[in-house]
């Protein structure tokens, strides 16, 4: 793994099935040490990623975080029956105000 990939993994929160506030806490901890964090999700977790970004940026009053660049796309995965299928993805940047 290159140094670039390691730094990306450290400033990225991958959204899964944990409770919502676990991801909010993780993002806030990373933002305490870094100028920005990426929140990434795919499929059914996209709504949860949006919720995490909104909570960090808007409900933590006075902390000075804003939503930056938002990227959407799709990935091709193999389903259980072996056929390819497309899954939507999202990446939301949350950053400290300058």
XYZ file of N, CA and C in Angstrom:
294
model
N 0.858 -1.182 0.000
C 0.000 0.000 0.000
C 0.897 1.236 0.000
N 0.647 2.154 -0.914
C 1.469 3.355 -0.990
C 1.097 4.346 0.106
N 1.958 5.335 0.304
C 1.696 6.353 1.316
C 0.426 7.123 0.995
N 0.189 7.388 -0.283
C -1.009 8.120 -0.676
C -2.269 7.354 -0.288
N -2.295 6.047 -0.511
C -3.459 5.244 -0.154
C -3.659 5.198 1.352
N -2.579 5.154 2.105
C -2.717 5.130 3.558
C -3.320 6.421 4.081
N -2.889 7.568 3.557
C -3.447 8.832 4.040
C -4.909 8.955 3.635
N -5.268 8.418 2.468
C -6.676 8.460 2.060
C -7.527 7.633 3.009
N -7.043 6.468 3.407
C -7.806 5.613 4.307
C -7.981 6.270 5.670
N -6.982 7.044 6.115
C -7.065 7.680 7.421
C -8.044 8.849 7.431
N -8.234 9.521 6.312
C -9.158 10.650 6.311
C -10.462 10.317 5.608
N -10.833 9.043 5.639
C -12.064 8.587 5.015
C -12.888 7.800 6.021
N -14.191 8.070 6.037
C -15.122 7.297 6.855
C -15.985 6.493 5.893
N -15.878 5.170 5.962
C -16.688 4.297 5.119
C -17.955 3.932 5.879
N -19.101 4.224 5.293
C -20.384 4.029 5.950
C -20.877 2.602 5.717
N -21.326 1.970 6.794
C -21.861 0.616 6.733
C -23.132 0.508 7.545
N -23.191 -0.491 8.417
C -24.419 -0.774 9.154
C -24.362 -0.421 10.644
N -23.295 0.218 11.074
C -23.192 0.624 12.485
C -24.201 1.739 12.767
N -24.422 2.037 14.039
C -25.308 3.160 14.375
C -24.780 4.478 13.803
N -25.681 5.346 13.445
C -25.363 6.617 12.799
C -24.339 7.426 13.584
N -24.521 7.542 14.876
C -23.637 8.380 15.679
C -22.217 7.818 15.771
N -22.018 6.545 15.512
C -20.660 5.991 15.481
C -19.873 6.626 14.335
N -20.519 6.839 13.201
C -19.865 7.458 12.054
C -19.668 8.960 12.271
N -20.624 9.601 12.911
C -20.493 11.032 13.229
C -19.299 11.233 14.154
N -19.192 10.411 15.179
C -18.077 10.502 16.121
C -16.748 10.274 15.411
N -16.691 9.274 14.564
C -15.469 8.985 13.812
C -15.064 10.168 12.936
N -16.025 10.767 12.253
C -15.740 11.924 11.398
C -15.245 13.106 12.219
N -15.864 13.357 13.369
C -15.447 14.480 14.210
C -14.054 14.269 14.788
N -13.714 13.035 15.143
C -12.375 12.746 15.651
C -11.335 13.001 14.561
N -11.636 12.567 13.350
C -10.695 12.790 12.250
C -10.582 14.276 11.918
N -11.682 15.010 11.983
C -11.651 16.445 11.690
C -10.893 17.232 12.749
N -10.759 16.685 13.942
C -9.984 17.367 14.980
C -8.498 17.414 14.605
N -8.048 16.463 13.791
C -6.638 16.365 13.434
C -6.358 16.659 11.968
N -7.371 16.767 11.154
C -7.195 16.952 9.714
C -8.099 18.070 9.213
N -7.732 18.709 8.107
C -8.562 19.807 7.585
C -9.841 19.345 6.904
N -9.876 18.075 6.450
C -11.084 17.573 5.794
C -11.163 16.066 5.938
N -12.369 15.550 5.763
C -12.611 14.111 5.808
C -13.611 13.771 4.713
N -13.442 12.597 4.098
C -14.375 12.123 3.082
C -15.275 11.064 3.688
N -16.554 11.183 3.426
C -17.528 10.201 3.878
C -17.964 9.439 2.636
N -17.704 8.129 2.611
C -17.981 7.328 1.427
C -19.001 6.245 1.744
N -19.889 5.997 0.785
C -20.883 4.940 0.941
C -21.323 4.456 -0.430
N -21.939 3.296 -0.436
C -22.526 2.793 -1.670
C -23.816 2.047 -1.352
N -24.668 1.979 -2.363
C -25.921 1.245 -2.221
C -26.854 1.854 -1.194
N -27.396 0.990 -0.363
C -28.392 1.419 0.617
C -27.821 2.283 1.739
N -26.513 2.371 1.850
C -25.882 3.191 2.886
C -25.725 4.651 2.486
N -26.097 5.012 1.274
C -25.926 6.396 0.803
C -26.730 7.376 1.658
N -27.944 7.043 2.001
C -28.760 7.920 2.845
C -28.125 8.165 4.199
N -27.523 7.134 4.758
C -26.851 7.268 6.049
C -25.630 8.181 5.928
N -24.914 8.106 4.803
C -23.752 8.978 4.579
C -24.183 10.441 4.522
N -25.288 10.704 3.861
C -25.819 12.072 3.788
C -26.198 12.553 5.191
N -26.827 11.689 5.966
C -27.191 12.046 7.341
C -25.959 12.378 8.173
N -24.909 11.588 8.057
C -23.674 11.828 8.806
C -23.093 13.191 8.438
N -23.003 13.470 7.148
C -22.454 14.757 6.705
C -23.293 15.921 7.215
N -24.615 15.790 7.175
C -25.497 16.854 7.645
C -25.345 17.088 9.146
N -25.240 16.022 9.914
C -25.085 16.169 11.364
C -23.767 16.856 11.691
N -22.687 16.423 11.041
C -21.375 17.022 11.311
C -21.370 18.495 10.917
N -21.912 18.815 9.752
C -21.828 20.179 9.236
C -22.836 21.134 9.867
N -24.007 20.676 10.200
C -25.065 21.609 10.596
C -25.489 21.517 12.056
N -25.397 20.362 12.636
C -25.911 20.223 14.000
C -24.843 20.393 15.063
N -23.603 20.512 14.665
C -22.533 20.791 15.623
C -22.269 22.286 15.560
N -23.196 23.059 16.083
C -23.151 24.521 15.995
C -21.850 25.075 16.535
N -21.323 26.048 15.803
C -20.130 26.739 16.239
C -18.822 26.009 15.970
N -18.895 24.779 15.474
C -17.656 24.041 15.238
C -17.015 24.409 13.907
N -17.777 25.012 12.985
C -17.208 25.534 11.760
C -16.903 24.518 10.688
N -17.744 23.519 10.516
C -17.560 22.539 9.454
C -18.554 22.794 8.337
N -18.116 22.579 7.108
C -19.003 22.740 5.951
C -18.854 21.541 5.029
N -19.875 21.351 4.208
C -19.844 20.298 3.208
C -19.156 20.856 1.972
N -18.173 20.129 1.485
C -17.424 20.536 0.303
C -17.916 19.813 -0.930
N -16.987 19.232 -1.644
C -17.285 18.558 -2.901
C -18.064 17.259 -2.662
N -19.025 16.996 -3.536
C -19.812 15.768 -3.483
C -19.646 15.057 -4.817
N -19.234 13.802 -4.758
C -19.045 13.004 -5.971
C -20.012 11.828 -5.942
N -20.686 11.597 -7.052
C -21.551 10.433 -7.168
C -21.091 9.598 -8.348
N -21.362 8.329 -8.287
C -20.965 7.439 -9.364
C -21.572 6.067 -9.169
N -20.994 5.091 -9.836
C -21.449 3.719 -9.669
C -20.267 2.775 -9.837
N -20.391 1.623 -9.220
C -19.390 0.569 -9.316
C -20.087 -0.683 -9.809
N -19.360 -1.485 -10.547
C -19.932 -2.741 -10.998
C -19.450 -3.850 -10.073
N -20.392 -4.523 -9.438
C -20.095 -5.624 -8.529
C -20.717 -6.904 -9.063
N -20.249 -8.017 -8.546
C -20.820 -9.298 -8.938
C -21.870 -9.700 -7.916
N -23.073 -10.018 -8.386
C -24.145 -10.427 -7.482
C -23.922 -11.876 -7.046
N -24.753 -12.344 -6.122
C -24.614 -13.704 -5.592
C -24.718 -14.769 -6.684
N -25.506 -14.480 -7.704
C -25.666 -15.464 -8.789
C -24.606 -15.302 -9.876
N -23.595 -14.456 -9.646
C -22.483 -14.328 -10.570
C -22.652 -13.295 -11.668
N -23.788 -12.635 -11.720
C -24.022 -11.634 -12.766
C -23.540 -10.269 -12.285
N -23.039 -9.454 -13.213
C -22.620 -8.104 -12.813
C -23.825 -7.205 -12.556
N -23.671 -6.315 -11.595
C -24.724 -5.332 -11.328
C -24.072 -4.022 -10.915
N -24.755 -2.938 -11.187
C -24.244 -1.613 -10.850
C -24.771 -1.188 -9.487
N -23.882 -0.613 -8.688
C -24.241 -0.110 -7.363
C -23.830 1.358 -7.301
N -24.749 2.208 -6.888
C -24.461 3.638 -6.783
C -23.489 3.910 -5.645
N -22.677 4.970 -5.810
C -21.717 5.367 -4.784
C -21.806 6.875 -4.555
N -21.368 7.300 -3.371
C -21.297 8.716 -3.062
C -20.074 8.981 -2.203
N -19.466 10.123 -2.403
C -18.356 10.593 -1.578
C -18.629 12.050 -1.224
N -18.727 12.334 0.061
C -19.047 13.674 0.545
C -17.851 14.196 1.333
N -17.359 15.359 0.949
C -16.238 15.970 1.657
C -16.779 16.923 2.736
N -16.302 16.760 3.943
C -16.634 17.688 5.030
C -15.321 18.322 5.456
N -15.291 19.641 5.539
C -14.037 20.336 5.847
C -14.257 21.434 6.870
N -13.149 21.825 7.490
C -13.168 22.926 8.447
C -13.254 24.232 7.678
N -13.979 25.191 8.215
C -14.006 26.524 7.609
C -12.653 27.179 7.815
N -12.223 27.905 6.802
C -10.914 28.572 6.892
C -10.989 29.833 7.725
